[in-house]
Short mmCIF file of C-alpha atoms in Angstrom, two decimals:
data_model
loop_
_atom_site.label_atom_id
_atom_site.label_comp_id
_atom_site.label_asym_id
_atom_site.label_seq_id
_atom_site.Cartn_x
_atom_site.Cartn_y
_atom_site.Cartn_z
CA UNK A 1 -8.21 207.24 217.03
CA UNK A 2 -6.92 210.39 214.82
CA UNK A 3 -6.60 213.40 217.27
CA UNK A 4 -7.22 215.93 214.74
CA UNK A 5 -8.18 218.57 217.39
CA UNK A 6 -6.34 217.36 220.30
CA UNK A 7 -4.14 219.52 222.43
CA UNK A 8 -0.70 218.20 223.39
CA UNK A 9 -0.43 215.38 225.87
CA UNK A 10 1.56 217.75 228.07
CA UNK A 11 -0.18 221.17 228.04
CA UNK A 12 -0.37 224.42 229.97
CA UNK A 13 -3.29 226.71 230.82
CA UNK A 14 -1.53 229.85 229.74
CA UNK A 15 -0.32 232.43 232.45
CA UNK A 16 3.08 232.55 234.05
CA UNK A 17 4.65 234.75 236.90
CA UNK A 18 5.42 237.88 235.72
CA UNK A 19 9.30 238.74 235.73
CA UNK A 20 10.80 241.62 237.80
CA UNK A 21 11.53 243.45 234.55
CA UNK A 22 7.91 243.60 233.74
CA UNK A 23 6.77 244.52 237.14
CA UNK A 24 9.33 247.39 237.20
CA UNK A 25 8.42 248.70 233.89
CA UNK A 26 4.82 248.80 234.71
CA UNK A 27 5.44 251.01 237.76
CA UNK A 28 7.54 253.22 235.45
CA UNK A 29 4.88 253.44 232.81
CA UNK A 30 2.34 254.21 235.43
CA UNK A 31 4.51 257.11 236.57
CA UNK A 32 5.28 258.51 233.22
CA UNK A 33 8.91 257.41 233.30
CA UNK A 34 8.48 255.36 230.17
CA UNK A 35 6.01 255.26 227.34
CA UNK A 36 3.64 252.63 225.95
CA UNK A 37 6.43 251.61 223.31
CA UNK A 38 9.11 251.37 225.64
CA UNK A 39 6.82 249.04 228.03
CA UNK A 40 5.84 247.07 224.98
CA UNK A 41 9.71 246.38 224.18
CA UNK A 42 10.46 245.19 227.61
CA UNK A 43 7.13 242.86 227.34
CA UNK A 44 8.57 241.63 223.95
CA UNK A 45 11.88 240.66 225.40
CA UNK A 46 10.21 238.88 228.47
CA UNK A 47 7.75 236.94 226.16
CA UNK A 48 10.64 235.90 224.03
CA UNK A 49 12.28 234.68 227.07
CA UNK A 50 9.28 232.86 228.48
CA UNK A 51 8.57 231.05 225.11
CA UNK A 52 12.13 229.66 225.39
CA UNK A 53 11.60 228.37 228.95
CA UNK A 54 8.57 226.54 227.84
CA UNK A 55 10.16 225.00 225.09
CA UNK A 56 13.18 224.10 227.35
CA UNK A 57 10.63 222.31 229.71
CA UNK A 58 9.67 220.01 226.78
CA UNK A 59 6.25 221.89 225.92
CA UNK A 60 5.27 221.81 222.30
CA UNK A 61 2.45 224.32 222.82
CA UNK A 62 3.53 227.86 224.03
CA UNK A 63 1.85 230.99 225.28
CA UNK A 64 2.96 234.49 225.98
CA UNK A 65 2.27 233.99 229.64
CA UNK A 66 -0.25 236.66 229.38
CA UNK A 67 2.44 239.13 230.13
CA UNK A 68 0.84 242.09 228.72
CA UNK A 69 -2.16 241.78 230.92
CA UNK A 70 -2.96 242.68 234.54
CA UNK A 71 -6.04 240.47 234.51
CA UNK A 72 -6.75 237.19 232.70
CA UNK A 73 -10.31 238.67 231.56
CA UNK A 74 -10.68 242.51 231.93
CA UNK A 75 -7.75 243.51 229.52
CA UNK A 76 -9.72 241.60 226.80
CA UNK A 77 -12.85 243.05 227.60
CA UNK A 78 -11.41 246.55 227.36
CA UNK A 79 -10.63 245.98 223.72
CA UNK A 80 -14.17 245.04 222.90
CA UNK A 81 -16.68 247.47 221.33
CA UNK A 82 -19.46 248.46 223.60
CA UNK A 83 -17.79 247.44 226.85
CA UNK A 84 -16.27 249.98 229.43
CA UNK A 85 -14.29 249.37 232.82
CA UNK A 86 -15.47 250.92 235.98
CA UNK A 87 -14.23 251.18 239.47
CA UNK A 88 -16.61 249.03 241.50
CA UNK A 89 -17.83 249.28 245.26
CA UNK A 90 -15.44 246.04 246.01
CA UNK A 91 -13.28 243.72 244.36
CA UNK A 92 -14.16 240.14 243.77
CA UNK A 93 -14.30 238.09 247.04
CA UNK A 94 -11.71 234.73 246.88
CA UNK A 95 -11.30 232.73 249.97
CA UNK A 96 -9.98 235.36 252.41
CA UNK A 97 -8.79 237.96 249.96
CA UNK A 98 -10.25 240.39 247.52
CA UNK A 99 -8.86 241.60 244.02
CA UNK A 100 -8.73 245.08 243.05
CA UNK A 101 -12.01 246.83 242.73
CA UNK A 102 -12.82 246.68 238.98
CA UNK A 103 -15.82 245.80 237.05
CA UNK A 104 -17.18 246.01 233.31
CA UNK A 105 -20.45 246.98 232.02
CA UNK A 106 -22.08 246.95 228.46
CA UNK A 107 -22.88 250.49 227.20
CA UNK A 108 -23.27 250.06 223.64
CA UNK A 109 -23.82 247.26 220.90
CA UNK A 110 -21.09 244.59 221.55
CA UNK A 111 -18.56 244.01 218.72
CA UNK A 112 -14.94 242.68 218.50
CA UNK A 113 -13.69 245.28 216.09
CA UNK A 114 -9.91 245.82 215.52
CA UNK A 115 -8.69 244.21 218.91
CA UNK A 116 -5.33 244.91 220.18
CA UNK A 117 -4.70 241.26 221.14
CA UNK A 118 -4.44 240.18 217.56
CA UNK A 119 -1.13 242.02 217.46
CA UNK A 120 -0.17 240.30 220.98
CA UNK A 121 -0.94 236.95 219.29
CA UNK A 122 1.12 237.98 215.94
CA UNK A 123 4.23 238.77 218.28
CA UNK A 124 3.88 235.39 220.13
CA UNK A 125 3.82 233.53 216.82
CA UNK A 126 6.80 235.49 215.49
CA UNK A 127 8.93 233.85 218.45
CA UNK A 128 7.35 230.65 218.91
CA UNK A 129 9.75 228.83 216.57
CA UNK A 130 8.74 225.02 216.09
CA UNK A 131 6.13 225.10 219.00
CA UNK A 132 2.54 225.91 218.46
CA UNK A 133 1.41 229.44 219.89
CA UNK A 134 -1.72 229.36 221.88
CA UNK A 135 -3.81 232.30 222.56
CA UNK A 136 -6.00 232.58 225.66
CA UNK A 137 -8.99 234.75 226.10
CA UNK A 138 -11.98 234.79 228.56
CA UNK A 139 -15.27 232.83 227.51
CA UNK A 140 -18.40 235.02 226.57
CA UNK A 141 -20.35 233.62 229.55
CA UNK A 142 -17.81 235.57 231.85
CA UNK A 143 -18.72 239.06 230.44
CA UNK A 144 -22.36 238.32 231.25
CA UNK A 145 -22.19 236.45 234.48
CA UNK A 146 -20.59 238.74 237.11
CA UNK A 147 -22.92 241.85 236.90
CA UNK A 148 -25.89 240.16 234.94
CA UNK A 149 -28.80 242.38 233.89
CA UNK A 150 -27.57 245.19 236.05
CA UNK A 151 -24.38 245.73 233.88
CA UNK A 152 -26.05 245.83 230.63
CA UNK A 153 -27.51 249.02 229.46
CA UNK A 154 -31.36 248.39 229.05
CA UNK A 155 -31.72 251.19 226.46
CA UNK A 156 -29.15 249.35 224.30
CA UNK A 157 -30.29 245.77 225.10
CA UNK A 158 -33.92 245.82 226.21
CA UNK A 159 -34.28 242.48 225.17
CA UNK A 160 -31.44 239.96 226.63
CA UNK A 161 -32.09 237.52 223.81
CA UNK A 162 -30.84 240.19 221.46
CA UNK A 163 -27.86 240.58 223.89
CA UNK A 164 -26.88 236.92 224.04
CA UNK A 165 -27.11 236.82 220.06
CA UNK A 166 -24.73 239.69 219.94
CA UNK A 167 -22.42 238.10 222.67
CA UNK A 168 -22.18 234.80 220.62
CA UNK A 169 -21.52 236.97 217.47
CA UNK A 170 -18.61 238.93 218.90
CA UNK A 171 -16.79 235.87 219.95
CA UNK A 172 -17.64 234.05 216.70
CA UNK A 173 -15.92 237.18 215.27
CA UNK A 174 -13.07 237.08 217.61
CA UNK A 175 -12.44 233.44 216.55
CA UNK A 176 -12.27 234.16 213.03
CA UNK A 177 -9.97 237.18 213.53
CA UNK A 178 -7.51 235.19 215.59
CA UNK A 179 -7.77 232.27 213.12
CA UNK A 180 -7.00 234.94 210.20
CA UNK A 181 -4.11 236.18 212.13
CA UNK A 182 -2.58 232.71 212.13
CA UNK A 183 -3.89 231.31 215.34
CA UNK A 184 -4.78 227.39 215.26
CA UNK A 185 -4.95 226.98 219.08
CA UNK A 186 -7.37 229.14 221.09
CA UNK A 187 -8.39 228.67 224.51
CA UNK A 188 -11.45 230.36 226.18
CA UNK A 189 -11.19 230.69 230.15
CA UNK A 190 -14.14 230.41 232.07
CA UNK A 191 -15.01 230.58 235.79
CA UNK A 192 -18.69 230.52 235.38
CA UNK A 193 -19.18 226.86 234.93
CA UNK A 194 -17.53 226.24 238.04
CA UNK A 195 -19.72 228.94 239.84
CA UNK A 196 -22.56 226.79 238.62
CA UNK A 197 -21.23 223.70 240.34
CA UNK A 198 -21.00 225.31 243.64
CA UNK A 199 -23.88 225.25 245.99
CA UNK A 200 -23.03 228.76 247.47
CA UNK A 201 -22.81 230.23 244.33
CA UNK A 202 -25.98 228.78 242.95
CA UNK A 203 -27.66 230.12 246.19
CA UNK A 204 -26.45 233.66 245.08
CA UNK A 205 -27.46 233.32 241.73
CA UNK A 206 -31.01 232.43 242.78
CA UNK A 207 -30.89 235.42 245.21
CA UNK A 208 -30.24 237.98 242.42
CA UNK A 209 -33.23 236.38 240.47
CA UNK A 210 -31.50 234.09 238.02
CA UNK A 211 -32.01 230.33 237.70
CA UNK A 212 -28.52 228.61 237.57
CA UNK A 213 -29.82 225.82 235.32
CA UNK A 214 -31.22 228.14 232.73
CA UNK A 215 -27.99 230.07 232.75
CA UNK A 216 -26.14 226.88 231.96
CA UNK A 217 -28.42 226.21 228.95
CA UNK A 218 -28.00 230.00 227.87
CA UNK A 219 -24.22 229.87 228.16
CA UNK A 220 -23.98 226.34 226.20
CA UNK A 221 -26.32 228.02 223.37
CA UNK A 222 -23.98 230.99 223.21
CA UNK A 223 -20.89 229.06 223.13
CA UNK A 224 -22.06 226.76 220.46
CA UNK A 225 -23.38 229.73 218.36
CA UNK A 226 -20.00 231.31 218.50
CA UNK A 227 -18.27 227.98 217.47
CA UNK A 228 -20.60 227.46 214.41
CA UNK A 229 -18.59 227.02 211.27
CA UNK A 230 -15.25 227.09 212.98
CA UNK A 231 -12.41 226.04 210.68
CA UNK A 232 -11.37 222.35 211.03
CA UNK A 233 -7.76 223.04 211.58
CA UNK A 234 -8.55 225.35 214.45
CA UNK A 235 -8.49 223.63 218.02
CA UNK A 236 -10.60 225.56 220.78
CA UNK A 237 -10.27 224.57 224.30
CA UNK A 238 -12.42 225.68 227.22
CA UNK A 239 -10.76 226.07 230.61
CA UNK A 240 -13.05 225.59 233.62
CA UNK A 241 -11.62 227.42 236.78
CA UNK A 242 -12.72 227.69 240.22
CA UNK A 243 -11.06 231.00 240.60
CA UNK A 244 -7.17 231.85 240.92
CA UNK A 245 -5.91 234.86 242.68
CA UNK A 246 -2.70 234.91 244.89
CA UNK A 247 -3.27 231.14 245.30
CA UNK A 248 -6.80 231.37 246.57
CA UNK A 249 -10.12 230.42 245.08
CA UNK A 250 -13.92 231.30 244.94
CA UNK A 251 -15.98 228.23 244.14
CA UNK A 252 -16.04 224.60 245.18
CA UNK A 253 -17.83 221.60 244.06
CA UNK A 254 -17.80 218.64 241.50
CA UNK A 255 -18.66 218.94 238.00
CA UNK A 256 -21.97 216.95 238.33
CA UNK A 257 -24.39 219.88 238.12
CA UNK A 258 -23.36 220.87 234.79
CA UNK A 259 -21.65 217.77 233.43
CA UNK A 260 -24.37 216.83 231.10
CA UNK A 261 -25.00 220.08 229.49
CA UNK A 262 -21.28 221.15 229.53
CA UNK A 263 -19.60 217.89 228.37
CA UNK A 264 -22.54 216.54 226.45
CA UNK A 265 -23.51 219.56 224.18
CA UNK A 266 -20.64 222.10 224.23
CA UNK A 267 -18.88 221.62 221.01
CA UNK A 268 -15.39 222.77 221.86
CA UNK A 269 -12.45 220.44 220.98
CA UNK A 270 -10.96 220.12 224.61
CA UNK A 271 -11.94 220.69 228.07
CA UNK A 272 -9.26 221.94 230.44
CA UNK A 273 -10.52 220.82 233.80
CA UNK A 274 -9.24 221.67 237.49
CA UNK A 275 -8.67 218.50 239.42
CA UNK A 276 -5.96 219.42 241.66
CA UNK A 277 -7.78 219.00 245.03
CA UNK A 278 -11.14 217.62 246.81
CA UNK A 279 -12.85 220.93 245.65
CA UNK A 280 -13.05 219.47 242.23
CA UNK A 281 -14.95 216.43 243.03
CA UNK A 282 -14.54 213.18 241.31
CA UNK A 283 -14.01 211.91 238.04
CA UNK A 284 -17.63 210.35 237.57
CA UNK A 285 -19.01 213.53 235.54
CA UNK A 286 -16.38 212.80 232.79
CA UNK A 287 -18.77 209.91 231.85
CA UNK A 288 -20.69 212.62 229.64
CA UNK A 289 -17.74 213.48 227.38
CA UNK A 290 -18.55 212.21 224.01
CA UNK A 291 -16.63 209.19 223.05
CA UNK A 292 -13.97 210.10 220.41
CA UNK A 293 -15.05 213.50 220.07
CA UNK A 294 -13.10 215.75 222.70
CA UNK A 295 -10.23 215.71 224.62
CA UNK A 296 -10.04 216.15 228.55
CA UNK A 297 -7.04 217.98 229.93
CA UNK A 298 -6.71 217.30 233.58
CA UNK A 299 -5.31 219.69 235.66
CA UNK A 300 -3.76 217.29 238.19
CA UNK A 301 -0.68 219.58 238.94
CA UNK A 302 -1.55 222.63 241.30
CA UNK A 303 -0.15 225.95 240.56
CA UNK A 304 -1.42 227.33 243.93
CA UNK A 305 1.77 226.01 245.84
CA UNK A 306 5.15 225.06 245.14
CA UNK A 307 5.21 221.62 246.30
CA UNK A 308 5.59 219.03 243.72
CA UNK A 309 3.21 216.18 243.09
CA UNK A 310 4.36 212.59 243.33
CA UNK A 311 4.34 211.37 239.92
CA UNK A 312 3.12 207.97 240.76
CA UNK A 313 0.00 209.52 242.34
CA UNK A 314 -0.60 211.60 239.21
CA UNK A 315 -0.36 208.54 237.01
CA UNK A 316 -2.78 206.64 239.30
CA UNK A 317 -5.31 209.53 238.94
CA UNK A 318 -4.89 209.46 235.19
CA UNK A 319 -5.77 205.81 235.36
CA UNK A 320 -8.96 206.59 237.71
CA UNK A 321 -10.07 209.12 235.13
CA UNK A 322 -9.92 206.62 232.26
CA UNK A 323 -12.63 204.58 233.95
CA UNK A 324 -14.98 207.30 232.83
CA UNK A 325 -13.45 208.70 229.46
CA UNK A 326 -11.15 206.82 227.13
CA UNK A 327 -7.30 207.20 227.94
CA UNK A 328 -6.65 208.32 224.34
CA UNK A 329 -8.98 211.42 225.05
CA UNK A 330 -7.03 212.29 228.30
CA UNK A 331 -4.22 214.91 228.38
CA UNK A 332 -2.52 216.40 231.50
CA UNK A 333 -1.75 220.11 232.50
CA UNK A 334 -1.35 222.26 235.73
CA UNK A 335 -4.98 222.99 237.08
CA UNK A 336 -4.63 226.69 236.09
CA UNK A 337 -2.25 229.33 235.04
CA UNK A 338 0.38 230.46 237.64
CA UNK A 339 -0.70 234.14 237.49
CA UNK A 340 -4.25 234.79 236.31
CA UNK A 341 -3.63 238.44 237.61
CA UNK A 342 -0.41 240.29 237.68
CA UNK A 343 0.08 239.65 241.47
CA UNK A 344 0.53 235.83 240.68
CA UNK A 345 0.47 232.80 242.95
CA UNK A 346 2.43 232.11 246.06
CA UNK A 347 5.33 230.02 244.55
CA UNK A 348 8.78 230.93 242.89
CA UNK A 349 9.53 230.93 239.39
CA UNK A 350 11.86 227.92 239.81
CA UNK A 351 8.79 226.10 241.38
CA UNK A 352 6.90 227.13 238.48
CA UNK A 353 9.15 225.67 235.96
CA UNK A 354 9.49 222.57 238.30
CA UNK A 355 5.86 222.07 237.93
CA UNK A 356 5.91 222.32 234.03
CA UNK A 357 8.78 219.89 233.72
CA UNK A 358 6.71 217.52 235.87
CA UNK A 359 3.87 217.79 233.56
CA UNK A 360 6.00 217.00 230.49
CA UNK A 361 7.85 214.23 232.33
CA UNK A 362 4.72 212.26 233.36
CA UNK A 363 3.08 212.95 229.89
CA UNK A 364 6.17 211.31 228.27
CA UNK A 365 6.06 208.34 230.56
CA UNK A 366 2.26 207.67 230.31
CA UNK A 367 1.58 208.16 226.65
#
């Protein structure tokens, strides 16, 4: 089978633990000791180094570690037209811990505009050498889901159908803007599909007046509209995450409630799926992945702890997954990033790179 749109057999989700140099520079920037240009110079050097580390671990695709961001999603939303960040009453509730109290709302017509992350990608491309640079941005459904109707100005969007059309067009514009900047590997990060798999989250969705099954259909339509006519040489992956903040999570539940819609109808090239523990369920939902059409990147290596997985156990799980989707369509990665927010997960940088090397080692032995 020709793998025109496949990610590498060994891949990564995107974020890495922030080095001390960046943490210190951010403190100095916040206090006014250094300016934005000086902060960016520190980030540039750290990104150059993290690319070298990824290559040294055997990866053929590299990211900037999301080193310029504090959050995996808010920093991208900040650069969109019609979106503003605000201080919310409380942070996002994870298992036993809350994030900082931030939210985003739509106050004007949505648009991509001249987004600052285009320059972030250009820099990554300039230091990626022979590796393929991958850009990561949140999925469009993430902008809608957290606040829903209450965080969308009704005077701007009295009709939510118009809002969803503009949401899709904004991401379509983003896809083409990154492509024109040289990007050939773009990943959309999405926690919402995992929420739609959670009994508790589905209950909360109903309590706020939404239908979780209808939301799934709406988000699939938005994604597919954003993907319409994308260039053939651009790979777009969708990472489904159950939450990743300081090694904790939000949702649990297997993919079955959304599998037919997500795997059967959403036209991305690859699904990056968390499968590092029992919260993710079994592999049976993968039966809906279309034969020969898409890759399934199994996140069998956890980023939530530093303990290394048994390679033979990982290989056995790959074989188990191959009962539901062809082995030629399967790849391997960590289950999520190592630092979806600047705080990072509860492991060391050395343990992080041991995990990445384990991914490339297993992939080289299996494929």
